């Protein structure tokens, strides 16, 4: 019996219209990456398990897709271990490779492995799929693309400035106006924890703070209490909930709050440099904002933290994020290489553009014309014109069978092909073509040259 | 201790220069696919194992990468089965997903699953990686791209004609002149087997014939003998080794040889239609040839068989191939859908273009200019110009640190960046920029407008 076809949960087929739209977003991002001096690399879909495991925490390890070894993989497993029937312990013995979980760890591995071929600072971008064995839900998939740009090998804050500009430029180019680029700095978070006397609770403190959007001020305080942060420390956090005004105002308030913390003061200085520079140049359509509650995988970032929110009124989580991480390559043996980077969330950007109807019409790649097939001689005559049109860069096709005209017309219609070309005895004798506009129904006899001009829209 | 970084055997990292070259080839192929009316789809990297297993023969099943189930995958395995410690039987119990082995089976699955949304004939292209647990060797990888174009839903031979033209057009656009497009037809092979009385040995017969290039006429005959093909049948194959002259000549000889086989005669007719039509239109740079020894996975193809050989003098196997397959979607429950398609071998095309030095220089994506960083004020001044240049579509970057000038110049040099821009006190005061040509060493003061004109090459 034939199998009922389906695909694994959390994965997707993309139709021609969807691929065209995804490729449009990718092309815009890629173009701006390149204008900003980033160069593409690609890494293998699977890495040695040892490269990935232990880099994303226990939860991450669990969500990494493991690839079964080939051949008689059980034959190599020790009998005693085998008898335990312990999945967790077995995995390392029957699987040596795993699917990429993000693009950052493979990038770190790449930098270390190829350090002698790379000229630092190394500005690379990478647009490839990643895989996570997460529970699938709306907008969360088991296979999805990441679009990352990172620089490694320099601590200069100019890079943070340029990343803010890059976000602004990409979203402007996509016609998505009014995104908010939220900025924070790990040093601010550390400084606050220090000042309130909760330095040892930095992670609990920031995880709670990060939830302000979702659970509100009271919720954050409740969680801090639950995590054992002292009541007087929580009281001292109070000013954070009341930060108001312009970025400069907020920085002023923070500066006062953090004046006893060296690290906090450095954080304020860094933010001030970035914000002042951006203010001087201005942004095209995005808005920069300071958000001291922003944490995004705090264990990872060491300086700037970025997150992009969709324009007001669009219910969507972050559509991009990133930050600075010192010493990422240290895990692979190359110390002292600072990196900073940002990522674009392709799937969410797609949903936002769709919701706001921002995809250009020309994104679809349907043929401009379908040549109707009336039989061998007619097809032969039509194909010759087709060849000439394609040489002019015009997408066009011949209906392969001499089916009923109605069927062929319906095909053009359903596919959204704007023109059909009819070539019968008359056309062949007179050396011209009958062009039909599928929208208006208008027909007219044209020469090959006119055909090319009309179809190319010139 | 830090891990020594590496990647799994048979996989590759691609450097910026390599990605740029690969993307160039893909862009050329994609453009022509679209001009010919094909539309892109994408399918998930992994499919349900049941979709893939059993579709590529026993050897194929072995070479498919299987993905280990998540969680306590051993907990669900029956104790009795577990006790057998049999890898082959265990696999189906601990792995439900597998990495795509080619693009054809996922395409067949796609067509059946989405048949109600598709307008037939459906012309799709697909450019995605596939994975095979093959023994890695020169030019053979465990992860590689396939670039496929197929039409399903029509038996028209115009499609075969267009695929020959598509091959010619793509290789012409890549500057790769003189490829040979070899053509055969499964019906010819069946007809021969019928005529020589070896119909029941069709596969053995064609597998042997397919090796003519490698083992010569005597080798082919020896293999046929070993496979139990009768001596008088082998003697009757003799004319095949002596086919000579133009395609028309060869067809004439085949026609005589096959006059008692209905299927063989149909094969000759099909080939004649394709070859006559191509002869009438002519090809741009490719050469069409008839090769009756061409088999390429005979069990699969039912009509035309294509294979493309690199130009004479380039030692490389086929750089493309394809053919017609009836009823591919039958395995997923949709009968009577004929398909025909071709594939481009990205990796081999890359090697051929490299060997013949055919990559355009402009393929690399290095920045056009590096702004030298002399300090904060200078960088601030330079970044403003950078923003304007990028808006004009010029790739440019700022060296992030105010390092020694020599270091920055060396960086531009190593990266192959053709210009540097120097902005010091003087430049800021006078509102201009000093542009240095890194090849000639020439320096001159220019305005922002002149800078844009020179860097964009206008």
PDB file of C-alpha atoms in Angstrom, chain A residues 1-9 11-17 19-20 22-23 30-32 34-48 50-51 55 62 65-68 70-75 77-79 81-88 90-91 94-95 97 99 109-110 112-114 119-123 125 129 131 133 142-143 145 151 153-156 158-159 161-162 165 273 276-277 280-282 284 330-333 364-367 373 375-376 379-381 383-384 386-387 390-391 393-401 411 414-415, chain B residues 1-9 11-17 19-20 22-23 30-32 34-48 50-51 55 62 65-68 70-75 77-79 81-88 90-91 94-95 97 99 109-110 112-114 119-123 125 128-129 131 133 142-143 145 151 153-156 158-159 161-162 165 273 276-277 280-282 284 330-333 364-367 373 375-376 379-381 383-384 386-387 390-391 393-401 411 414-415:
ATOM      1  CA  UNK A   1       0.000   0.000   0.000  1.00  0.00           C
ATOM      2  CA  UNK A   2       1.181   3.476  -0.768  1.00  0.00           C
ATOM      3  CA  UNK A   3       2.455   5.530   2.128  1.00  0.00           C
ATOM      4  CA  UNK A   4       0.553   8.615   3.160  1.00  0.00           C
ATOM      5  CA  UNK A   5       3.105  11.335   2.694  1.00  0.00           C
ATOM      6  CA  UNK A   6       3.989  13.710   5.504  1.00  0.00           C
ATOM      7  CA  UNK A   7       6.929  15.506   7.076  1.00  0.00           C
ATOM      8  CA  UNK A   8       8.350  15.431  10.611  1.00  0.00           C
ATOM      9  CA  UNK A   9       6.633  17.772  13.055  1.00  0.00           C
ATOM     10  CA  UNK A  11       9.552  21.087   9.816  1.00  0.00           C
ATOM     11  CA  UNK A  12       8.101  22.783   6.750  1.00  0.00           C
ATOM     12  CA  UNK A  13       7.792  22.526   3.012  1.00  0.00           C
ATOM     13  CA  UNK A  14       8.121  25.867   1.263  1.00  0.00           C
ATOM     14  CA  UNK A  15       6.049  26.516  -1.835  1.00  0.00           C
ATOM     15  CA  UNK A  16       7.375  28.594  -4.743  1.00  0.00           C
ATOM     16  CA  UNK A  17       5.677  31.737  -3.404  1.00  0.00           C
ATOM     17  CA  UNK A  19      10.638  30.453  -1.226  1.00  0.00           C
ATOM     18  CA  UNK A  20      10.506  33.604  -3.340  1.00  0.00           C
ATOM     19  CA  UNK A  22      12.119  34.077   1.941  1.00  0.00           C
ATOM     20  CA  UNK A  23      14.792  34.581  -0.700  1.00  0.00           C
ATOM     21  CA  UNK A  30      22.848  39.619   2.497  1.00  0.00           C
ATOM     22  CA  UNK A  31      23.243  42.758   0.419  1.00  0.00           C
ATOM     23  CA  UNK A  32      23.478  44.966   3.486  1.00  0.00           C
ATOM     24  CA  UNK A  34      28.124  42.868   2.210  1.00  0.00           C
ATOM     25  CA  UNK A  35      27.819  46.652   1.999  1.00  0.00           C
ATOM     26  CA  UNK A  36      28.940  46.749   5.633  1.00  0.00           C
ATOM     27  CA  UNK A  37      32.019  44.688   4.772  1.00  0.00           C
ATOM     28  CA  UNK A  38      30.936  41.271   6.034  1.00  0.00           C
ATOM     29  CA  UNK A  39      31.933  38.209   4.058  1.00  0.00           C
ATOM     30  CA  UNK A  40      30.088  34.896   3.896  1.00  0.00           C
ATOM     31  CA  UNK A  41      31.290  31.595   5.286  1.00  0.00           C
ATOM     32  CA  UNK A  42      29.468  28.271   5.457  1.00  0.00           C
ATOM     33  CA  UNK A  43      30.022  25.423   7.869  1.00  0.00           C
ATOM     34  CA  UNK A  44      28.819  21.798   7.680  1.00  0.00           C
ATOM     35  CA  UNK A  45      25.279  20.963   8.761  1.00  0.00           C
ATOM     36  CA  UNK A  46      26.616  18.489  11.264  1.00  0.00           C
ATOM     37  CA  UNK A  47      29.585  18.898  13.566  1.00  0.00           C
ATOM     38  CA  UNK A  48      31.432  16.454  15.758  1.00  0.00           C
ATOM     39  CA  UNK A  50      32.222  17.160  21.013  1.00  0.00           C
ATOM     40  CA  UNK A  51      32.141  20.539  19.266  1.00  0.00           C
ATOM     41  CA  UNK A  55      28.095  24.669  24.891  1.00  0.00           C
ATOM     42  CA  UNK A  62      19.033  17.743  25.177  1.00  0.00           C
ATOM     43  CA  UNK A  65      19.712  16.444  17.159  1.00  0.00           C
ATOM     44  CA  UNK A  66      22.172  13.551  17.246  1.00  0.00           C
ATOM     45  CA  UNK A  67      23.081  11.491  14.195  1.00  0.00           C
ATOM     46  CA  UNK A  68      23.322   7.748  14.571  1.00  0.00           C
ATOM     47  CA  UNK A  70      26.732   4.159  10.456  1.00  0.00           C
ATOM     48  CA  UNK A  71      27.256   0.421  10.171  1.00  0.00           C
ATOM     49  CA  UNK A  72      27.131  -1.934  13.146  1.00  0.00           C
ATOM     50  CA  UNK A  73      27.117   0.857  15.701  1.00  0.00           C
ATOM     51  CA  UNK A  74      25.920  -1.428  18.516  1.00  0.00           C
ATOM     52  CA  UNK A  75      28.764  -3.871  17.939  1.00  0.00           C
ATOM     53  CA  UNK A  77      29.173  -0.703  22.542  1.00  0.00           C
ATOM     54  CA  UNK A  78      30.574  -2.278  25.698  1.00  0.00           C
ATOM     55  CA  UNK A  79      28.267  -5.096  26.908  1.00  0.00           C
ATOM     56  CA  UNK A  81      27.137  -0.350  29.365  1.00  0.00           C
ATOM     57  CA  UNK A  82      24.662  -1.834  26.928  1.00  0.00           C
ATOM     58  CA  UNK A  83      23.007  -3.853  29.671  1.00  0.00           C
ATOM     59  CA  UNK A  84      22.149  -0.623  31.541  1.00  0.00           C
ATOM     60  CA  UNK A  85      19.844   0.444  28.717  1.00  0.00           C
ATOM     61  CA  UNK A  86      20.505   4.063  29.686  1.00  0.00           C
ATOM     62  CA  UNK A  87      19.661   6.406  26.790  1.00  0.00           C
ATOM     63  CA  UNK A  88      21.724   9.299  28.074  1.00  0.00           C
ATOM     64  CA  UNK A  90      24.315   5.295  25.343  1.00  0.00           C
ATOM     65  CA  UNK A  91      24.118   8.355  23.104  1.00  0.00           C
ATOM     66  CA  UNK A  94      26.372   5.333  19.202  1.00  0.00           C
ATOM     67  CA  UNK A  95      26.434   8.915  17.925  1.00  0.00           C
ATOM     68  CA  UNK A  97      27.892  13.725  15.049  1.00  0.00           C
ATOM     69  CA  UNK A  99      23.183  18.811  13.707  1.00  0.00           C
ATOM     70  CA  UNK A 109      35.157  26.522  15.876  1.00  0.00           C
ATOM     71  CA  UNK A 110      35.797  27.859  12.348  1.00  0.00           C
ATOM     72  CA  UNK A 112      40.037  28.671  15.748  1.00  0.00           C
ATOM     73  CA  UNK A 113      40.496  25.999  13.102  1.00  0.00           C
ATOM     74  CA  UNK A 114      41.317  28.516  10.361  1.00  0.00           C
ATOM     75  CA  UNK A 119      42.974  38.330   8.772  1.00  0.00           C
ATOM     76  CA  UNK A 120      41.636  39.814  12.005  1.00  0.00           C
ATOM     77  CA  UNK A 121      39.372  41.639  12.654  1.00  0.00           C
ATOM     78  CA  UNK A 122      37.268  39.065  10.816  1.00  0.00           C
ATOM     79  CA  UNK A 123      33.849  40.244   9.700  1.00  0.00           C
ATOM     80  CA  UNK A 125      28.191  36.589   7.919  1.00  0.00           C
ATOM     81  CA  UNK A 129      19.597  26.516   8.774  1.00  0.00           C
ATOM     82  CA  UNK A 131      18.037  22.474  14.077  1.00  0.00           C
ATOM     83  CA  UNK A 133      14.513  19.328  19.015  1.00  0.00           C
ATOM     84  CA  UNK A 142      12.715  22.367  14.522  1.00  0.00           C
ATOM     85  CA  UNK A 143      14.479  23.563  11.396  1.00  0.00           C
ATOM     86  CA  UNK A 145      17.356  29.738   9.322  1.00  0.00           C
ATOM     87  CA  UNK A 151      33.114  40.593  13.979  1.00  0.00           C
ATOM     88  CA  UNK A 153      39.209  40.271  16.897  1.00  0.00           C
ATOM     89  CA  UNK A 154      38.460  43.815  18.050  1.00  0.00           C
ATOM     90  CA  UNK A 155      36.936  45.413  21.139  1.00  0.00           C
ATOM     91  CA  UNK A 156      36.151  48.678  19.398  1.00  0.00           C
ATOM     92  CA  UNK A 158      32.496  51.424  16.577  1.00  0.00           C
ATOM     93  CA  UNK A 159      31.271  47.968  15.818  1.00  0.00           C
ATOM     94  CA  UNK A 161      27.553  51.610  16.426  1.00  0.00           C
ATOM     95  CA  UNK A 162      27.703  49.933  13.027  1.00  0.00           C
ATOM     96  CA  UNK A 165      23.118  51.132  11.769  1.00  0.00           C
ATOM     97  CA  UNK A 273      29.286  56.409  23.361  1.00  0.00           C
ATOM     98  CA  UNK A 276      25.616  59.664  21.364  1.00  0.00           C
ATOM     99  CA  UNK A 277      27.138  58.560  18.077  1.00  0.00           C
ATOM    100  CA  UNK A 280      24.646  62.417  15.947  1.00  0.00           C
ATOM    101  CA  UNK A 281      24.170  60.460  12.705  1.00  0.00           C
ATOM    102  CA  UNK A 282      20.490  59.701  13.149  1.00  0.00           C
ATOM    103  CA  UNK A 284      16.652  56.122   8.921  1.00  0.00           C
ATOM    104  CA  UNK A 330      38.507  30.233  24.285  1.00  0.00           C
ATOM    105  CA  UNK A 331      36.582  26.964  24.485  1.00  0.00           C
ATOM    106  CA  UNK A 332      38.450  25.855  21.366  1.00  0.00           C
ATOM    107  CA  UNK A 333      41.835  27.032  22.580  1.00  0.00           C
ATOM    108  CA  UNK A 364       7.048  36.170  -7.101  1.00  0.00           C
ATOM    109  CA  UNK A 365       8.914  34.445  -9.870  1.00  0.00           C
ATOM    110  CA  UNK A 366       6.066  33.368 -12.106  1.00  0.00           C
ATOM    111  CA  UNK A 367       6.778  33.407 -15.839  1.00  0.00           C
ATOM    112  CA  UNK A 373       0.682  24.873 -27.533  1.00  0.00           C
ATOM    113  CA  UNK A 375       0.539  21.348 -31.997  1.00  0.00           C
ATOM    114  CA  UNK A 376       4.005  20.427 -33.159  1.00  0.00           C
ATOM    115  CA  UNK A 379       5.155  24.775 -30.691  1.00  0.00           C
ATOM    116  CA  UNK A 380       8.270  24.699 -32.839  1.00  0.00           C
ATOM    117  CA  UNK A 381       7.576  28.267 -33.980  1.00  0.00           C
ATOM    118  CA  UNK A 383       9.908  27.794 -28.905  1.00  0.00           C
ATOM    119  CA  UNK A 384      12.099  29.803 -31.234  1.00  0.00           C
ATOM    120  CA  UNK A 386      10.884  31.683 -26.333  1.00  0.00           C
ATOM    121  CA  UNK A 387      14.614  31.200 -26.789  1.00  0.00           C
ATOM    122  CA  UNK A 390      14.902  34.161 -22.430  1.00  0.00           C
ATOM    123  CA  UNK A 391      18.114  35.590 -23.863  1.00  0.00           C
ATOM    124  CA  UNK A 393      16.140  37.891 -19.504  1.00  0.00           C
ATOM    125  CA  UNK A 394      12.396  37.347 -19.772  1.00  0.00           C
ATOM    126  CA  UNK A 395      10.924  34.398 -17.887  1.00  0.00           C
ATOM    127  CA  UNK A 396       8.692  32.492 -20.271  1.00  0.00           C
ATOM    128  CA  UNK A 397       7.504  28.958 -20.903  1.00  0.00           C
ATOM    129  CA  UNK A 398       5.732  26.721 -23.383  1.00  0.00           C
ATOM    130  CA  UNK A 399       2.759  24.623 -22.324  1.00  0.00           C
ATOM    131  CA  UNK A 400       4.207  21.165 -22.989  1.00  0.00           C
ATOM    132  CA  UNK A 401       1.115  19.468 -24.455  1.00  0.00           C
ATOM    133  CA  UNK A 411      -3.269  26.977 -16.271  1.00  0.00           C
ATOM    134  CA  UNK A 414      -4.102  29.767 -11.901  1.00  0.00           C
ATOM    135  CA  UNK A 415      -0.353  30.228 -12.010  1.00  0.00           C
TER     136      UNK A 415
ATOM    137  CA  UNK B   1      41.802  21.512  28.257  1.00  0.00           C
ATOM    138  CA  UNK B   2      40.622  23.166  25.091  1.00  0.00           C
ATOM    139  CA  UNK B   3      39.351  20.909  22.344  1.00  0.00           C
ATOM    140  CA  UNK B   4      41.266  20.745  19.108  1.00  0.00           C
ATOM    141  CA  UNK B   5      38.702  21.906  16.606  1.00  0.00           C
ATOM    142  CA  UNK B   6      37.831  19.827  13.563  1.00  0.00           C
ATOM    143  CA  UNK B   7      34.888  18.800  11.415  1.00  0.00           C
ATOM    144  CA  UNK B   8      33.469  15.357  10.530  1.00  0.00           C
ATOM    145  CA  UNK B   9      35.191  13.641   7.630  1.00  0.00           C
ATOM    146  CA  UNK B  11      32.280  17.646   5.300  1.00  0.00           C
ATOM    147  CA  UNK B  12      33.706  21.050   4.491  1.00  0.00           C
ATOM    148  CA  UNK B  13      34.022  24.582   5.727  1.00  0.00           C
ATOM    149  CA  UNK B  14      33.705  27.166   2.983  1.00  0.00           C
ATOM    150  CA  UNK B  15      35.780  30.333   3.189  1.00  0.00           C
ATOM    151  CA  UNK B  16      34.443  33.687   1.964  1.00  0.00           C
ATOM    152  CA  UNK B  17      36.153  33.237  -1.419  1.00  0.00           C
ATOM    153  CA  UNK B  19      31.189  30.786  -0.779  1.00  0.00           C
ATOM    154  CA  UNK B  20      31.334  33.669  -3.257  1.00  0.00           C
ATOM    155  CA  UNK B  22      29.705  28.706  -5.127  1.00  0.00           C
ATOM    156  CA  UNK B  23      27.039  31.391  -4.900  1.00  0.00           C
ATOM    157  CA  UNK B  30      18.973  29.660 -10.603  1.00  0.00           C
ATOM    158  CA  UNK B  31      18.592  32.514 -13.061  1.00  0.00           C
ATOM    159  CA  UNK B  32      18.338  30.138 -16.017  1.00  0.00           C
ATOM    160  CA  UNK B  34      13.710  30.818 -13.644  1.00  0.00           C
ATOM    161  CA  UNK B  35      13.994  32.034 -17.233  1.00  0.00           C
ATOM    162  CA  UNK B  36      12.871  28.566 -18.297  1.00  0.00           C
ATOM    163  CA  UNK B  37       9.805  28.854 -16.095  1.00  0.00           C
ATOM    164  CA  UNK B  38      10.877  26.706 -13.132  1.00  0.00           C
ATOM    165  CA  UNK B  39       9.896  27.795  -9.641  1.00  0.00           C
ATOM    166  CA  UNK B  40      11.733  27.059  -6.416  1.00  0.00           C
ATOM    167  CA  UNK B  41      10.535  24.836  -3.612  1.00  0.00           C
ATOM    168  CA  UNK B  42      12.356  23.772  -0.462  1.00  0.00           C
ATOM    169  CA  UNK B  43      11.792  20.693   1.645  1.00  0.00           C
ATOM    170  CA  UNK B  44      13.006  19.903   5.176  1.00  0.00           C
ATOM    171  CA  UNK B  45      16.546  18.633   5.699  1.00  0.00           C
ATOM    172  CA  UNK B  46      15.204  15.568   7.409  1.00  0.00           C
ATOM    173  CA  UNK B  47      12.225  13.461   6.389  1.00  0.00           C
ATOM    174  CA  UNK B  48      10.380  10.697   8.170  1.00  0.00           C
ATOM    175  CA  UNK B  50       9.590   5.822   6.080  1.00  0.00           C
ATOM    176  CA  UNK B  51       9.671   8.412   3.277  1.00  0.00           C
ATOM    177  CA  UNK B  55      13.705   4.109  -2.180  1.00  0.00           C
ATOM    178  CA  UNK B  62      22.773   1.948   4.409  1.00  0.00           C
ATOM    179  CA  UNK B  65      22.105   9.334   7.807  1.00  0.00           C
ATOM    180  CA  UNK B  66      19.647   8.496  10.573  1.00  0.00           C
ATOM    181  CA  UNK B  67      18.726  10.871  13.374  1.00  0.00           C
ATOM    182  CA  UNK B  68      18.488   9.501  16.880  1.00  0.00           C
ATOM    183  CA  UNK B  70      15.079  12.507  21.436  1.00  0.00           C
ATOM    184  CA  UNK B  71      14.562  11.751  25.095  1.00  0.00           C
ATOM    185  CA  UNK B  72      14.670   8.266  26.572  1.00  0.00           C
ATOM    186  CA  UNK B  73      14.693   6.550  23.191  1.00  0.00           C
ATOM    187  CA  UNK B  74      15.876   3.220  24.629  1.00  0.00           C
ATOM    188  CA  UNK B  75      13.020   3.111  27.119  1.00  0.00           C
ATOM    189  CA  UNK B  77      12.598  -0.462  22.842  1.00  0.00           C
ATOM    190  CA  UNK B  78      11.190  -3.935  23.498  1.00  0.00           C
ATOM    191  CA  UNK B  79      13.467  -5.869  25.886  1.00  0.00           C
ATOM    192  CA  UNK B  81      14.613  -6.940  20.642  1.00  0.00           C
ATOM    193  CA  UNK B  82      17.086  -4.998  22.754  1.00  0.00           C
ATOM    194  CA  UNK B  83      18.738  -8.200  23.944  1.00  0.00           C
ATOM    195  CA  UNK B  84      19.589  -9.120  20.349  1.00  0.00           C
ATOM    196  CA  UNK B  85      21.916  -6.109  20.090  1.00  0.00           C
ATOM    197  CA  UNK B  86      21.261  -6.060  16.348  1.00  0.00           C
ATOM    198  CA  UNK B  87      22.123  -2.633  14.874  1.00  0.00           C
ATOM    199  CA  UNK B  88      20.062  -3.089  11.736  1.00  0.00           C
ATOM    200  CA  UNK B  90      17.470  -1.529  16.331  1.00  0.00           C
ATOM    201  CA  UNK B  91      17.674   1.456  13.992  1.00  0.00           C
ATOM    202  CA  UNK B  94      15.432   4.380  17.957  1.00  0.00           C
ATOM    203  CA  UNK B  95      15.381   6.582  14.852  1.00  0.00           C
ATOM    204  CA  UNK B  97      13.922  10.649  10.978  1.00  0.00           C
ATOM    205  CA  UNK B  99      18.630  13.294   6.449  1.00  0.00           C
ATOM    206  CA  UNK B 109       6.649  13.279  -1.578  1.00  0.00           C
ATOM    207  CA  UNK B 110       6.020  17.023  -1.921  1.00  0.00           C
ATOM    208  CA  UNK B 112       1.772  13.976  -3.596  1.00  0.00           C
ATOM    209  CA  UNK B 113       1.317  15.818  -0.307  1.00  0.00           C
ATOM    210  CA  UNK B 114       0.494  19.125  -1.995  1.00  0.00           C
ATOM    211  CA  UNK B 119      -1.165  23.303 -11.023  1.00  0.00           C
ATOM    212  CA  UNK B 120       0.160  20.577 -13.296  1.00  0.00           C
ATOM    213  CA  UNK B 121       2.413  20.439 -15.244  1.00  0.00           C
ATOM    214  CA  UNK B 122       4.522  21.523 -12.288  1.00  0.00           C
ATOM    215  CA  UNK B 123       7.965  22.905 -13.124  1.00  0.00           C
ATOM    216  CA  UNK B 125      13.625  23.625  -9.134  1.00  0.00           C
ATOM    217  CA  UNK B 128      19.621  22.287  -1.366  1.00  0.00           C
ATOM    218  CA  UNK B 129      22.216  20.105   0.338  1.00  0.00           C
ATOM    219  CA  UNK B 131      23.777  13.910   2.828  1.00  0.00           C
ATOM    220  CA  UNK B 133      27.300   8.312   4.532  1.00  0.00           C
ATOM    221  CA  UNK B 142      29.091  13.460   2.808  1.00  0.00           C
ATOM    222  CA  UNK B 143      27.331  16.791   2.486  1.00  0.00           C
ATOM    223  CA  UNK B 145      24.476  20.438  -2.908  1.00  0.00           C
ATOM    224  CA  UNK B 151       8.665  18.877 -14.609  1.00  0.00           C
ATOM    225  CA  UNK B 153       2.561  15.989 -15.085  1.00  0.00           C
ATOM    226  CA  UNK B 154       3.302  15.838 -18.802  1.00  0.00           C
ATOM    227  CA  UNK B 155       4.816  13.289 -21.159  1.00  0.00           C
ATOM    228  CA  UNK B 156       5.598  15.853 -23.838  1.00  0.00           C
ATOM    229  CA  UNK B 158       9.263  19.295 -25.732  1.00  0.00           C
ATOM    230  CA  UNK B 159      10.489  19.096 -22.186  1.00  0.00           C
ATOM    231  CA  UNK B 161      14.200  19.473 -25.866  1.00  0.00           C
ATOM    232  CA  UNK B 162      14.079  22.297 -23.351  1.00  0.00           C
ATOM    233  CA  UNK B 165      18.666  23.811 -24.164  1.00  0.00           C
ATOM    234  CA  UNK B 273      12.416  14.095 -32.364  1.00  0.00           C
ATOM    235  CA  UNK B 276      16.101  16.899 -34.975  1.00  0.00           C
ATOM    236  CA  UNK B 277      14.591  19.770 -33.012  1.00  0.00           C
ATOM    237  CA  UNK B 280      17.089  22.835 -36.166  1.00  0.00           C
ATOM    238  CA  UNK B 281      17.595  25.432 -33.410  1.00  0.00           C
ATOM    239  CA  UNK B 282      21.264  24.794 -32.815  1.00  0.00           C
ATOM    240  CA  UNK B 284      25.130  27.877 -28.232  1.00  0.00           C
ATOM    241  CA  UNK B 330       3.284   6.168  -7.384  1.00  0.00           C
ATOM    242  CA  UNK B 331       5.212   5.109  -4.273  1.00  0.00           C
ATOM    243  CA  UNK B 332       3.348   7.813  -2.372  1.00  0.00           C
ATOM    244  CA  UNK B 333      -0.038   6.965  -3.835  1.00  0.00           C
ATOM    245  CA  UNK B 364      34.771  37.996  -4.702  1.00  0.00           C
ATOM    246  CA  UNK B 365      32.916  40.208  -2.314  1.00  0.00           C
ATOM    247  CA  UNK B 366      35.747  42.085  -0.654  1.00  0.00           C
ATOM    248  CA  UNK B 367      35.025  45.676   0.320  1.00  0.00           C
ATOM    249  CA  UNK B 373      41.065  54.681  11.755  1.00  0.00           C
ATOM    250  CA  UNK B 375      41.173  58.026  16.352  1.00  0.00           C
ATOM    251  CA  UNK B 376      37.711  58.892  17.529  1.00  0.00           C
ATOM    252  CA  UNK B 379      36.577  57.699  12.678  1.00  0.00           C
ATOM    253  CA  UNK B 380      33.469  59.734  13.332  1.00  0.00           C
ATOM    254  CA  UNK B 381      34.159  61.794  10.212  1.00  0.00           C
ATOM    255  CA  UNK B 383      31.859  56.784   9.268  1.00  0.00           C
ATOM    256  CA  UNK B 384      29.653  59.562   7.964  1.00  0.00           C
ATOM    257  CA  UNK B 386      30.890  55.340   4.823  1.00  0.00           C
ATOM    258  CA  UNK B 387      27.167  55.633   5.403  1.00  0.00           C
ATOM    259  CA  UNK B 390      26.882  52.235   1.374  1.00  0.00           C
ATOM    260  CA  UNK B 391      23.689  53.992   0.370  1.00  0.00           C
ATOM    261  CA  UNK B 393      25.683  50.416  -3.030  1.00  0.00           C
ATOM    262  CA  UNK B 394      29.420  50.552  -2.408  1.00  0.00           C
ATOM    263  CA  UNK B 395      30.882  47.931  -0.066  1.00  0.00           C
ATOM    264  CA  UNK B 396      33.105  49.714   2.428  1.00  0.00           C
ATOM    265  CA  UNK B 397      34.265  49.368   5.995  1.00  0.00           C
ATOM    266  CA  UNK B 398      36.029  51.169   8.817  1.00  0.00           C
ATOM    267  CA  UNK B 399      39.010  49.598  10.563  1.00  0.00           C
ATOM    268  CA  UNK B 400      37.540  49.298  14.059  1.00  0.00           C
ATOM    269  CA  UNK B 401      40.632  50.246  16.094  1.00  0.00           C
ATOM    270  CA  UNK B 411      45.056  44.387   6.675  1.00  0.00           C
ATOM    271  CA  UNK B 414      45.892  40.939   2.798  1.00  0.00           C
ATOM    272  CA  UNK B 415      42.155  41.166   2.388  1.00  0.00           C
TER     273      UNK B 415
END
